Amino acid sequence: MTAATTGAAGRVPTRRRRRRITRLLVAALVLVIAGVGVLALAWSRASTDTTGRVIFDRPLAIPPLAPSRSESGTRVFDLRAGAGTTDFGVGDGVTRTWGFDGAYLGPTLRAERGERVRVDVTNDLGESTTVHWHGHELPAEMDGGPHQAIEPGQTWSPTWTIDQPAATTWYHPHPHGRTAEHVHRGLAGMFLVDDDDSRTLDLPSEYGVDDIPVIVQDKAFTADGQFDHRSGPFSPTGVLGDTVLVNGTIGPYLEVDRDKVRLRLLNASGARIYDFGLVDDHGHDREFAVIAGDGGLLPSPVTADRIRLSPGERAEIVVGLQPGRDVVLRSHPTDLGADFWNQRFSGGDDRLDVLQLRAADRLVPGPDLPGDLGPPPDLDPADAGVTRAFRLGGTSINGLDMDVRRIDHVGTAGETELWEVTNAGGTPHDFHVHGVRFVVADVDGRRPPPPLRGWKDTVYVAPGTTVRLVLRLPRHADPDSPYMFHCHLLQHEDRGMMGQFLVIEPGQEPGRPPAAGHDAHALTQG
Ligand code: C2O
Ligand code: CU
Ligand code: CU
């Protein structure tokens, strides 16, 4: 009896339990299906396509050339970082922005190889910042990294002698943990270096006429016309905007009356990787000539129909125009080497119209492009005395987050080193080194494509890929001031994907790891 009772009593709860379990399973299934649905919806909405939808109705702004004065042989520039408002034609036209000597972006600095320059940078922002000369070979103290803080109301006056080939370089803030926001608000500008070769070669070189700075940034705007600094919930790389600005102009066109125009392309975005191409008014791809990379002219022009630039990279291209015909600079979908999820949420599937070139009905013909632009880089992996490995994963390098008090490695001034940079994670990264130019020796053992065979300072590193770089360390030794290396996807950099190296003379002792900002003064004085 006892057994039967137990059996009967046990049967009822078992049936109930089964029913409950079934109900739970159904609920879980519904949740999973809903979750997959939400993700699928997010995935399908994650790509942006503005092609054919951008109305090119605003003349492209050309950043003014920064005025300079000569002080006992030194070319002196002034830059003032401050806040303002800009009318982008969005919302009520009062977007709060930051800029140098103006409300958005900054003037173009220009100097010649061999010249001594000084820039008096004044901080009129309400917070500490720095200004870094991206692409310049200079003493670490002048580099403008996280250790050279400029406090509000202060002026910082770095000075150095330009001794590197002609190139399109740029400047932007680098305060530790705040770089993405400072750049995104609008603090960035170009710095052109000229030399005897670049001056005598038959290249389009009239600034703002046939030699055009093209600073490309993507923005998202809030409903009330402000910059939206938030990145999407699934974004592995940072803020991706659906609105492209060139030199601060939305929907820009440029009228050209020459048969060739040189575009100095700078990816000044924090996260977006562009794959630029040109499309004519019949929708056909047009070829162009790539003449320079980050660090200067290529050995010879390279014919291409695409040029991919990750954040921080530059390229100079020369575009041939036909009378009365428009061409559009467009960013195409690009295989980032990531899985379908990261590809999508890093913007790899996006299509964006960038800039319209409007050719006049009569074009002034210029000379053909020279076949030779200069000597190829003279660095070879075989010359490297030191090999170093850098593993990019998560937002760390070699498992470590940036620490302003930690020196990651110490090298010898002028020595050639081989840096093996591996993206060990699933998300896109790039890699930038301060104070040097480098050569991309190979990508997973293969020679890089021709546009990457010149001098560079920033390079894309696809997931699962190893890029080997050969570089000659700066000749300026300083046991106390480090140079930075980092991912130039600015959110990654801010989250810690950065490290520091010192360059010293043989026999010299490395100094104490300095801290950033005020602490640095306290430490060096203490
Ligand atoms: Cu353009 Cu350390 O950066
Ligand atoms: Cu830099
Ligand atoms: Cu990164």
Short mmCIF file of C-alpha atoms and ligand atoms in Angstrom, two decimals:
data_model
loop_
_atom_site.label_atom_id
_atom_site.label_comp_id
_atom_site.label_asym_id
_atom_site.label_seq_id
_atom_site.Cartn_x
_atom_site.Cartn_y
_atom_site.Cartn_z
CA MET A 1 0.00 0.00 0.00
CA THR A 2 2.72 2.25 1.03
CA ALA A 3 4.49 1.53 -2.19
CA ALA A 4 1.32 2.14 -4.31
CA THR A 5 0.61 5.36 -2.47
CA THR A 6 4.14 6.44 -3.00
CA GLY A 7 3.84 5.41 -6.63
CA ALA A 8 0.58 7.29 -7.15
CA ALA A 9 1.86 10.29 -5.23
CA GLY A 10 5.10 10.14 -7.24
CA ARG A 11 3.33 9.86 -10.62
CA VAL A 12 1.41 13.09 -10.28
CA PRO A 13 4.45 15.33 -9.49
CA THR A 14 6.40 13.62 -12.30
CA ARG A 15 3.69 14.48 -14.81
CA ARG A 16 3.56 18.04 -13.46
CA ARG A 17 7.30 18.27 -13.54
CA ARG A 18 7.34 17.05 -17.15
CA ARG A 19 4.75 19.63 -18.08
CA ARG A 20 6.73 22.32 -16.31
CA ILE A 21 9.93 21.26 -18.07
CA THR A 22 8.14 21.29 -21.43
CA ARG A 23 6.83 24.76 -20.74
CA LEU A 24 10.31 25.93 -19.76
CA LEU A 25 11.81 24.39 -22.91
CA VAL A 26 9.23 26.08 -25.09
CA ALA A 27 9.90 29.40 -23.34
CA ALA A 28 13.66 28.96 -23.79
CA LEU A 29 13.15 28.10 -27.45
CA VAL A 30 11.00 31.18 -27.96
CA LEU A 31 13.70 33.29 -26.25
CA VAL A 32 16.44 31.78 -28.41
CA ILE A 33 14.41 32.35 -31.56
CA ALA A 34 13.66 35.92 -30.46
CA GLY A 35 17.35 36.45 -29.63
CA VAL A 36 18.46 35.11 -32.99
CA GLY A 37 15.80 37.32 -34.58
CA VAL A 38 17.08 40.39 -32.77
CA LEU A 39 20.68 39.59 -33.71
CA ALA A 40 19.67 38.93 -37.32
CA LEU A 41 17.82 42.21 -37.40
CA ALA A 42 20.79 44.01 -35.84
CA TRP A 43 23.06 42.30 -38.36
CA SER A 44 20.89 43.25 -41.33
CA ARG A 45 20.66 46.85 -40.14
CA ALA A 46 24.37 47.05 -39.35
CA SER A 47 25.52 47.99 -42.81
CA THR A 48 25.34 51.46 -44.24
CA ASP A 49 24.92 52.29 -47.91
CA THR A 50 24.91 55.94 -48.93
CA THR A 51 25.92 55.42 -52.56
CA GLY A 52 23.83 57.46 -54.95
CA ARG A 53 22.09 59.09 -52.01
CA VAL A 54 24.59 61.77 -51.04
CA ILE A 55 23.71 65.12 -52.57
CA PHE A 56 26.98 66.82 -53.42
CA ASP A 57 25.90 70.39 -52.99
CA ARG A 58 28.54 71.99 -50.79
CA PRO A 59 31.94 73.14 -52.03
CA LEU A 60 34.73 71.18 -50.39
CA ALA A 61 36.34 73.21 -47.60
CA ILE A 62 40.10 73.49 -48.02
CA PRO A 63 41.92 73.91 -44.71
CA PRO A 64 43.92 77.14 -44.92
CA LEU A 65 47.71 76.94 -44.95
CA ALA A 66 48.86 77.90 -41.47
CA PRO A 67 50.68 81.22 -41.40
CA SER A 68 54.21 81.07 -40.03
CA ARG A 69 56.94 83.50 -39.10
CA SER A 70 60.69 83.16 -38.99
CA GLU A 71 62.47 83.55 -35.67
CA SER A 72 66.25 83.33 -36.02
CA GLY A 73 66.03 80.70 -38.73
CA THR A 74 63.19 78.71 -37.16
CA ARG A 75 59.81 78.54 -38.86
CA VAL A 76 57.26 79.18 -36.12
CA PHE A 77 53.57 78.26 -36.23
CA ASP A 78 50.81 79.01 -33.73
CA LEU A 79 48.03 76.58 -33.00
CA ARG A 80 45.22 77.15 -30.55
CA ALA A 81 42.95 74.28 -29.56
CA GLY A 82 39.51 75.47 -28.56
CA ALA A 83 35.78 74.80 -28.59
CA GLY A 84 33.23 76.35 -30.93
CA THR A 85 30.21 75.53 -33.02
CA THR A 86 30.04 74.46 -36.63
CA ASP A 87 27.24 74.57 -39.19
CA PHE A 88 27.46 71.25 -41.03
CA GLY A 89 23.98 71.75 -42.44
CA VAL A 90 22.62 69.26 -39.89
CA GLY A 91 19.81 70.01 -37.40
CA ASP A 92 19.70 73.68 -36.48
CA GLY A 93 23.27 74.10 -37.70
CA VAL A 94 24.89 74.53 -34.31
CA THR A 95 27.00 71.46 -33.69
CA ARG A 96 29.38 71.80 -30.76
CA THR A 97 32.87 71.05 -32.07
CA TRP A 98 36.54 71.48 -31.27
CA GLY A 99 39.22 72.75 -33.59
CA PHE A 100 42.62 74.36 -33.96
CA ASP A 101 42.46 78.08 -34.80
CA GLY A 102 38.79 77.61 -35.62
CA ALA A 103 35.77 75.58 -34.69
CA TYR A 104 36.55 72.37 -36.57
CA LEU A 105 39.81 70.65 -37.68
CA GLY A 106 42.92 72.78 -38.08
CA PRO A 107 45.03 74.60 -40.67
CA THR A 108 47.54 72.75 -42.84
CA LEU A 109 51.10 73.14 -41.61
CA ARG A 110 53.75 73.02 -44.31
CA ALA A 111 57.52 72.91 -44.02
CA GLU A 112 60.58 71.84 -45.96
CA ARG A 113 63.10 69.12 -45.23
CA GLY A 114 66.06 70.67 -43.46
CA GLU A 115 64.01 73.40 -41.83
CA ARG A 116 63.86 73.90 -38.11
CA VAL A 117 60.25 74.28 -36.99
CA ARG A 118 58.51 75.23 -33.76
CA VAL A 119 54.81 75.06 -33.03
CA ASP A 120 53.42 77.12 -30.16
CA VAL A 121 50.37 75.09 -29.17
CA THR A 122 47.96 76.77 -26.76
CA ASN A 123 45.24 74.82 -25.00
CA ASP A 124 42.02 76.83 -24.74
CA LEU A 125 39.94 73.74 -23.97
CA GLY A 126 38.57 73.17 -20.51
CA GLU A 127 40.70 70.06 -20.10
CA SER A 128 44.20 68.72 -20.61
CA THR A 129 45.21 67.60 -24.10
CA THR A 130 48.35 66.93 -26.17
CA VAL A 131 49.24 67.39 -29.84
CA HIS A 132 51.11 64.58 -31.59
CA TRP A 133 52.93 64.96 -34.93
CA HIS A 134 51.89 61.70 -36.57
CA GLY A 135 54.51 60.60 -39.09
CA HIS A 136 57.32 62.85 -37.88
CA GLU A 137 60.77 61.65 -36.93
CA LEU A 138 61.59 63.81 -33.95
CA PRO A 139 62.90 63.62 -30.40
CA ALA A 140 60.44 61.80 -28.10
CA GLU A 141 60.04 64.92 -25.93
CA MET A 142 58.61 66.80 -28.94
CA ASP A 143 56.36 63.94 -30.06
CA GLY A 144 53.22 65.09 -28.26
CA GLY A 145 52.25 61.68 -26.92
CA PRO A 146 50.48 61.14 -23.58
CA HIS A 147 53.53 62.41 -21.65
CA GLN A 148 53.53 65.92 -23.13
CA ALA A 149 50.28 67.15 -21.58
CA ILE A 150 49.23 70.74 -22.22
CA GLU A 151 47.09 71.94 -19.36
CA PRO A 152 44.22 74.38 -19.96
CA GLY A 153 45.59 77.88 -20.58
CA GLN A 154 49.13 76.63 -21.19
CA THR A 155 51.29 76.80 -24.30
CA TRP A 156 53.63 73.98 -25.33
CA SER A 157 56.40 74.78 -27.82
CA PRO A 158 57.99 71.70 -29.36
CA THR A 159 60.80 72.38 -31.81
CA TRP A 160 62.64 70.04 -34.15
CA THR A 161 64.49 69.89 -37.45
CA ILE A 162 62.61 68.25 -40.28
CA ASP A 163 64.83 65.54 -41.67
CA GLN A 164 62.70 63.08 -43.59
CA PRO A 165 61.41 62.80 -47.14
CA ALA A 166 58.41 64.74 -48.41
CA ALA A 167 55.18 63.27 -47.06
CA THR A 168 51.61 63.89 -46.03
CA THR A 169 51.65 63.74 -42.24
CA TRP A 170 49.13 64.95 -39.71
CA TYR A 171 48.63 66.14 -36.16
CA HIS A 172 46.06 65.26 -33.52
CA PRO A 173 45.68 65.04 -29.73
CA HIS A 174 46.95 61.99 -27.82
CA PRO A 175 45.81 62.35 -24.17
CA HIS A 176 45.79 58.89 -22.61
CA GLY A 177 42.29 57.43 -22.63
CA ARG A 178 40.79 60.52 -24.30
CA THR A 179 42.28 60.47 -27.81
CA ALA A 180 39.17 59.12 -29.57
CA GLU A 181 36.94 61.80 -28.13
CA HIS A 182 39.35 64.69 -28.76
CA VAL A 183 39.86 63.66 -32.38
CA HIS A 184 36.18 62.89 -32.88
CA ARG A 185 35.19 66.36 -31.63
CA GLY A 186 37.35 67.79 -34.41
CA LEU A 187 40.98 68.19 -33.34
CA ALA A 188 43.08 67.12 -36.33
CA GLY A 189 44.98 68.71 -39.20
CA MET A 190 47.47 67.98 -41.95
CA PHE A 191 51.18 68.68 -41.92
CA LEU A 192 52.85 68.58 -45.35
CA VAL A 193 56.55 68.01 -45.65
CA ASP A 194 58.27 69.05 -48.90
CA ASP A 195 61.75 68.28 -50.16
CA ASP A 196 63.85 68.95 -53.27
CA ASP A 197 62.52 65.86 -55.04
CA SER A 198 58.88 66.61 -54.34
CA ARG A 199 59.38 70.19 -55.51
CA THR A 200 61.08 69.34 -58.79
CA LEU A 201 59.00 66.31 -59.83
CA ASP A 202 56.19 67.04 -62.28
CA LEU A 203 53.35 66.33 -59.87
CA PRO A 204 50.19 68.35 -59.33
CA SER A 205 51.28 70.64 -56.51
CA GLU A 206 49.17 73.78 -56.33
CA TYR A 207 47.60 73.60 -52.89
CA GLY A 208 43.80 73.74 -53.00
CA VAL A 209 43.79 73.81 -56.83
CA ASP A 210 45.20 70.50 -58.05
CA ASP A 211 46.83 69.32 -54.81
CA ILE A 212 44.01 68.69 -52.40
CA PRO A 213 43.97 67.67 -48.75
CA VAL A 214 41.22 65.08 -48.24
CA ILE A 215 40.63 64.50 -44.52
CA VAL A 216 37.98 61.78 -44.31
CA GLN A 217 35.93 61.24 -41.16
CA ASP A 218 32.65 59.48 -40.51
CA LYS A 219 30.19 60.87 -38.01
CA ALA A 220 26.87 59.97 -36.49
CA PHE A 221 24.63 62.84 -35.44
CA THR A 222 22.07 62.89 -32.64
CA ALA A 223 18.53 64.09 -33.37
CA ASP A 224 19.48 67.59 -32.22
CA GLY A 225 22.46 67.80 -34.56
CA GLN A 226 25.28 67.00 -32.14
CA PHE A 227 28.07 64.47 -32.71
CA ASP A 228 27.09 61.08 -31.34
CA HIS A 229 30.21 59.70 -29.65
CA ARG A 230 28.62 56.37 -28.71
CA SER A 231 29.56 53.21 -30.55
CA GLY A 232 26.90 50.67 -31.50
CA PRO A 233 26.11 47.80 -29.09
CA PHE A 234 27.91 45.21 -31.22
CA SER A 235 30.71 47.38 -32.62
CA PRO A 236 34.07 45.69 -32.09
CA THR A 237 35.99 48.74 -33.28
CA GLY A 238 34.33 51.96 -32.06
CA VAL A 239 32.13 54.69 -33.47
CA LEU A 240 31.00 54.10 -37.07
CA GLY A 241 29.08 57.01 -38.55
CA ASP A 242 26.67 57.06 -41.47
CA THR A 243 27.70 60.57 -42.53
CA VAL A 244 31.05 61.22 -44.18
CA LEU A 245 32.81 64.55 -43.78
CA VAL A 246 35.72 65.62 -45.96
CA ASN A 247 37.67 68.50 -44.44
CA GLY A 248 34.54 69.04 -42.35
CA THR A 249 32.20 69.27 -45.37
CA ILE A 250 29.19 66.99 -45.73
CA GLY A 251 28.24 66.23 -49.35
CA PRO A 252 31.32 67.95 -50.78
CA TYR A 253 32.13 68.68 -54.41
CA LEU A 254 35.36 70.04 -55.84
CA GLU A 255 35.55 71.91 -59.14
CA VAL A 256 38.71 71.09 -61.03
CA ASP A 257 40.06 72.81 -64.14
CA ARG A 258 43.21 70.69 -64.59
CA ASP A 259 43.37 67.34 -66.29
CA LYS A 260 44.97 65.79 -63.20
CA VAL A 261 44.29 66.27 -59.55
CA ARG A 262 46.27 64.95 -56.61
CA LEU A 263 44.28 63.87 -53.58
CA ARG A 264 46.10 63.56 -50.28
CA LEU A 265 43.84 61.04 -48.57
CA LEU A 266 43.96 60.88 -44.78
CA ASN A 267 41.81 58.50 -42.79
CA ALA A 268 41.22 60.63 -39.69
CA SER A 269 38.35 58.47 -38.48
CA GLY A 270 38.52 56.63 -35.19
CA ALA A 271 37.29 53.23 -36.33
CA ARG A 272 36.30 53.13 -39.98
CA ILE A 273 38.42 51.37 -42.58
CA TYR A 274 37.80 52.81 -46.05
CA ASP A 275 38.43 51.12 -49.36
CA PHE A 276 38.50 54.07 -51.72
CA GLY A 277 37.75 53.89 -55.41
CA LEU A 278 36.54 56.25 -58.12
CA VAL A 279 33.29 55.84 -59.97
CA ASP A 280 32.46 57.78 -63.13
CA ASP A 281 29.06 59.17 -64.10
CA HIS A 282 28.20 55.86 -65.81
CA GLY A 283 28.83 53.98 -62.57
CA HIS A 284 32.08 52.46 -63.87
CA ASP A 285 35.21 52.04 -61.81
CA ARG A 286 37.98 54.42 -62.82
CA GLU A 287 41.66 53.76 -62.30
CA PHE A 288 44.00 56.18 -60.63
CA ALA A 289 47.70 56.36 -59.78
CA VAL A 290 48.89 55.87 -56.21
CA ILE A 291 52.00 58.01 -55.82
CA ALA A 292 52.62 58.05 -52.07
CA GLY A 293 51.91 56.18 -48.85
CA ASP A 294 52.15 57.37 -45.24
CA GLY A 295 55.83 58.19 -45.23
CA GLY A 296 56.40 59.63 -48.70
CA LEU A 297 56.50 59.01 -52.43
CA LEU A 298 56.49 55.46 -53.78
CA PRO A 299 59.40 54.45 -56.05
CA SER A 300 57.01 54.80 -59.01
CA PRO A 301 53.28 55.43 -59.55
CA VAL A 302 51.08 52.37 -59.05
CA THR A 303 47.91 52.03 -61.13
CA ALA A 304 45.02 50.88 -58.95
CA ASP A 305 41.27 50.97 -58.68
CA ARG A 306 41.14 50.60 -54.90
CA ILE A 307 43.18 51.95 -52.04
CA ARG A 308 42.37 50.77 -48.54
CA LEU A 309 43.17 53.01 -45.58
CA SER A 310 42.73 52.09 -41.93
CA PRO A 311 42.60 54.84 -39.28
CA GLY A 312 45.76 56.97 -39.34
CA GLU A 313 46.95 55.84 -42.80
CA ARG A 314 47.50 58.20 -45.74
CA ALA A 315 47.87 57.79 -49.48
CA GLU A 316 48.34 60.27 -52.28
CA ILE A 317 46.57 59.48 -55.53
CA VAL A 318 46.51 61.28 -58.86
CA VAL A 319 43.21 61.20 -60.71
CA GLY A 320 42.94 61.89 -64.44
CA LEU A 321 39.85 63.90 -65.40
CA GLN A 322 37.88 64.25 -68.62
CA PRO A 323 36.29 67.57 -69.62
CA GLY A 324 32.80 68.06 -68.24
CA ARG A 325 32.70 64.67 -66.51
CA ASP A 326 32.14 64.02 -62.82
CA VAL A 327 33.78 61.31 -60.78
CA VAL A 328 32.89 60.28 -57.26
CA LEU A 329 35.31 59.10 -54.62
CA ARG A 330 33.55 56.20 -52.96
CA SER A 331 34.37 53.76 -50.19
CA HIS A 332 33.56 50.18 -51.18
CA PRO A 333 32.94 47.04 -49.12
CA THR A 334 36.25 45.49 -48.20
CA ASP A 335 37.26 42.07 -46.92
CA LEU A 336 38.68 42.84 -43.49
CA GLY A 337 39.77 39.22 -43.04
CA ALA A 338 37.36 38.85 -40.12
CA ASP A 339 34.44 36.42 -39.55
CA PHE A 340 31.07 37.48 -40.95
CA TRP A 341 30.02 39.02 -37.63
CA ASN A 342 33.12 41.19 -37.13
CA GLN A 343 33.23 41.99 -40.85
CA ARG A 344 29.71 43.37 -40.66
CA PHE A 345 29.94 45.22 -37.34
CA SER A 346 33.33 46.75 -38.24
CA GLY A 347 31.78 48.38 -41.31
CA GLY A 348 33.43 46.04 -43.82
CA ASP A 349 30.20 45.71 -45.82
CA ASP A 350 29.49 49.46 -45.97
CA ARG A 351 29.34 51.60 -49.11
CA LEU A 352 29.84 55.32 -48.72
CA ASP A 353 29.93 58.20 -51.16
CA VAL A 354 32.71 60.56 -50.13
CA LEU A 355 33.54 63.37 -52.57
CA GLN A 356 32.51 64.48 -56.04
CA LEU A 357 35.09 65.84 -58.47
CA ARG A 358 33.53 68.08 -61.12
CA ALA A 359 35.73 68.59 -64.15
CA ALA A 360 35.39 71.87 -66.03
CA ASP A 361 34.46 71.79 -69.74
CA ARG A 362 38.01 72.81 -70.56
CA LEU A 363 40.88 71.32 -68.64
CA VAL A 364 44.41 72.69 -68.50
CA PRO A 365 46.64 69.79 -69.53
CA GLY A 366 49.56 68.96 -67.25
CA PRO A 367 52.65 66.86 -67.89
CA ASP A 368 52.44 63.07 -67.70
CA LEU A 369 53.26 61.59 -64.33
CA PRO A 370 56.96 60.85 -63.89
CA GLY A 371 57.79 57.14 -64.07
CA ASP A 372 60.30 57.43 -61.25
CA LEU A 373 59.36 59.15 -58.03
CA GLY A 374 62.36 58.32 -55.88
CA PRO A 375 64.52 55.59 -54.41
CA PRO A 376 62.80 52.59 -52.83
CA PRO A 377 63.10 52.26 -49.05
CA ASP A 378 66.53 51.04 -48.03
CA LEU A 379 65.55 48.73 -45.19
CA ASP A 380 65.71 44.97 -45.28
CA PRO A 381 64.71 42.35 -42.68
CA ALA A 382 68.22 40.90 -43.02
CA ASP A 383 69.67 44.13 -41.58
CA ALA A 384 67.69 43.83 -38.35
CA GLY A 385 69.79 43.21 -35.25
CA VAL A 386 66.76 42.75 -33.01
CA THR A 387 63.43 40.98 -33.56
CA ARG A 388 60.41 41.79 -31.42
CA ALA A 389 56.95 40.21 -31.33
CA PHE A 390 53.70 42.07 -30.71
CA ARG A 391 50.50 40.10 -30.22
CA LEU A 392 47.32 42.12 -30.59
CA GLY A 393 44.40 40.57 -28.75
CA GLY A 394 41.29 42.02 -27.13
CA THR A 395 42.45 45.57 -26.54
CA SER A 396 45.90 44.62 -25.25
CA ILE A 397 49.34 44.10 -26.73
CA ASN A 398 51.25 41.02 -25.55
CA GLY A 399 48.56 40.60 -22.91
CA LEU A 400 49.27 43.99 -21.34
CA ASP A 401 47.24 47.17 -21.22
CA MET A 402 49.00 50.49 -21.64
CA ASP A 403 50.58 51.76 -18.45
CA VAL A 404 52.24 55.18 -18.65
CA ARG A 405 54.67 54.06 -15.94
CA ARG A 406 55.81 50.90 -17.74
CA ILE A 407 58.42 50.88 -20.51
CA ASP A 408 57.69 47.91 -22.75
CA HIS A 409 61.07 47.75 -24.41
CA VAL A 410 64.30 49.64 -24.88
CA GLY A 411 66.17 49.97 -28.18
CA THR A 412 69.37 51.53 -29.43
CA ALA A 413 69.29 54.80 -31.38
CA GLY A 414 69.55 54.27 -35.13
CA GLU A 415 69.42 50.48 -34.92
CA THR A 416 67.38 48.47 -37.41
CA GLU A 417 64.73 46.24 -35.85
CA LEU A 418 62.23 43.70 -37.13
CA TRP A 419 58.78 43.92 -35.54
CA GLU A 420 56.44 40.98 -35.99
CA VAL A 421 52.91 42.17 -35.36
CA THR A 422 50.23 39.48 -35.06
CA ASN A 423 46.52 40.01 -34.78
CA ALA A 424 45.68 37.07 -32.55
CA GLY A 425 42.05 38.05 -32.08
CA GLY A 426 38.98 38.16 -34.29
CA THR A 427 38.53 41.91 -34.65
CA PRO A 428 40.30 44.31 -37.00
CA HIS A 429 43.31 46.28 -35.74
CA ASP A 430 46.00 48.40 -37.24
CA PHE A 431 49.44 49.25 -35.91
CA HIS A 432 51.25 52.57 -35.72
CA VAL A 433 54.73 53.40 -34.46
CA HIS A 434 55.80 56.87 -33.35
CA GLY A 435 59.04 58.53 -34.34
CA VAL A 436 59.89 56.26 -37.28
CA ARG A 437 59.01 55.24 -40.80
CA PHE A 438 58.83 51.51 -41.46
CA VAL A 439 58.80 49.12 -44.38
CA VAL A 440 56.22 46.35 -44.56
CA ALA A 441 58.50 43.37 -45.23
CA ASP A 442 55.68 40.87 -45.63
CA VAL A 443 52.13 39.99 -44.69
CA ASP A 444 51.92 36.32 -43.62
CA GLY A 445 55.14 35.76 -45.54
CA ARG A 446 53.89 37.33 -48.76
CA ARG A 447 55.19 40.56 -50.24
CA PRO A 448 52.73 43.38 -49.60
CA PRO A 449 50.77 44.86 -52.54
CA PRO A 450 52.60 47.68 -54.40
CA PRO A 451 50.86 50.60 -52.65
CA LEU A 452 52.28 49.30 -49.35
CA ARG A 453 55.86 49.04 -50.66
CA GLY A 454 56.91 52.57 -49.75
CA TRP A 455 57.60 54.15 -46.36
CA LYS A 456 54.80 53.73 -43.88
CA ASP A 457 54.02 54.40 -40.24
CA THR A 458 50.60 52.74 -39.88
CA VAL A 459 49.43 49.43 -41.32
CA TYR A 460 46.30 47.29 -41.25
CA VAL A 461 46.66 43.96 -39.45
CA ALA A 462 43.79 41.59 -40.30
CA PRO A 463 42.61 38.99 -37.79
CA GLY A 464 44.87 35.94 -37.85
CA THR A 465 47.57 37.77 -39.78
CA THR A 466 51.21 38.54 -39.03
CA VAL A 467 52.70 41.67 -40.55
CA ARG A 468 56.48 42.03 -40.35
CA LEU A 469 57.85 45.56 -40.22
CA VAL A 470 61.44 46.71 -40.60
CA LEU A 471 62.25 50.01 -38.99
CA ARG A 472 65.26 52.08 -38.08
CA LEU A 473 64.91 53.45 -34.56
CA PRO A 474 65.06 57.23 -34.15
CA ARG A 475 68.57 58.68 -33.94
CA HIS A 476 67.44 60.86 -31.00
CA ALA A 477 68.28 59.06 -27.75
CA ASP A 478 66.41 60.01 -24.59
CA PRO A 479 66.44 57.71 -21.58
CA ASP A 480 63.46 59.49 -20.02
CA SER A 481 60.91 60.07 -22.81
CA PRO A 482 59.25 57.09 -24.47
CA TYR A 483 57.75 56.76 -27.94
CA MET A 484 54.41 55.00 -28.40
CA PHE A 485 53.28 52.08 -30.54
CA HIS A 486 49.59 51.31 -30.72
CA CYS A 487 46.48 50.31 -32.58
CA HIS A 488 45.18 53.47 -34.30
CA LEU A 489 41.57 52.40 -33.93
CA LEU A 490 41.19 55.10 -31.33
CA GLN A 491 38.79 53.31 -29.01
CA HIS A 492 41.22 50.37 -28.84
CA GLU A 493 44.11 52.74 -28.18
CA ASP A 494 42.17 54.47 -25.40
CA ARG A 495 41.26 51.12 -23.85
CA GLY A 496 44.91 50.22 -23.54
CA MET A 497 46.10 48.83 -26.88
CA MET A 498 49.31 50.83 -26.68
CA GLY A 499 52.82 50.41 -25.41
CA GLN A 500 55.95 52.50 -24.96
CA PHE A 501 59.58 52.14 -25.98
CA LEU A 502 62.70 54.08 -25.08
CA VAL A 503 65.54 54.81 -27.44
CA ILE A 504 68.96 55.17 -25.83
CA GLU A 505 72.64 55.29 -26.80
CA PRO A 506 74.71 52.13 -26.32
CA GLY A 507 75.82 52.03 -22.69
CA GLN A 508 73.17 54.52 -21.56
CA GLU A 509 70.82 53.52 -18.72
CA PRO A 510 67.07 53.75 -19.35
CA GLY A 511 65.39 56.23 -17.04
CA ARG A 512 62.46 55.75 -14.73
CA PRO A 513 59.12 55.13 -16.44
CA PRO A 514 57.53 58.56 -16.41
CA ALA A 515 53.89 59.23 -15.63
CA ALA A 516 51.62 61.33 -17.79
CA GLY A 517 50.77 64.98 -17.28
CA HIS A 518 51.42 66.66 -13.92
CA ASP A 519 52.92 63.53 -12.41
CA ALA A 520 55.63 63.59 -15.04
CA HIS A 521 56.82 66.98 -13.81
CA ALA A 522 56.65 65.80 -10.21
CA LEU A 523 58.68 62.73 -11.10
CA THR A 524 61.36 64.44 -13.15
CA GLN A 525 61.76 67.22 -10.60
CA GLY A 526 61.68 64.80 -7.64
CU1 C2O B 1 48.21 59.23 -34.97
CU2 C2O B 1 49.95 57.73 -31.69
O1 C2O B 1 49.06 58.47 -33.31
CU CU B 2 51.87 58.89 -34.39
CU CU B 3 42.63 47.74 -32.57
#
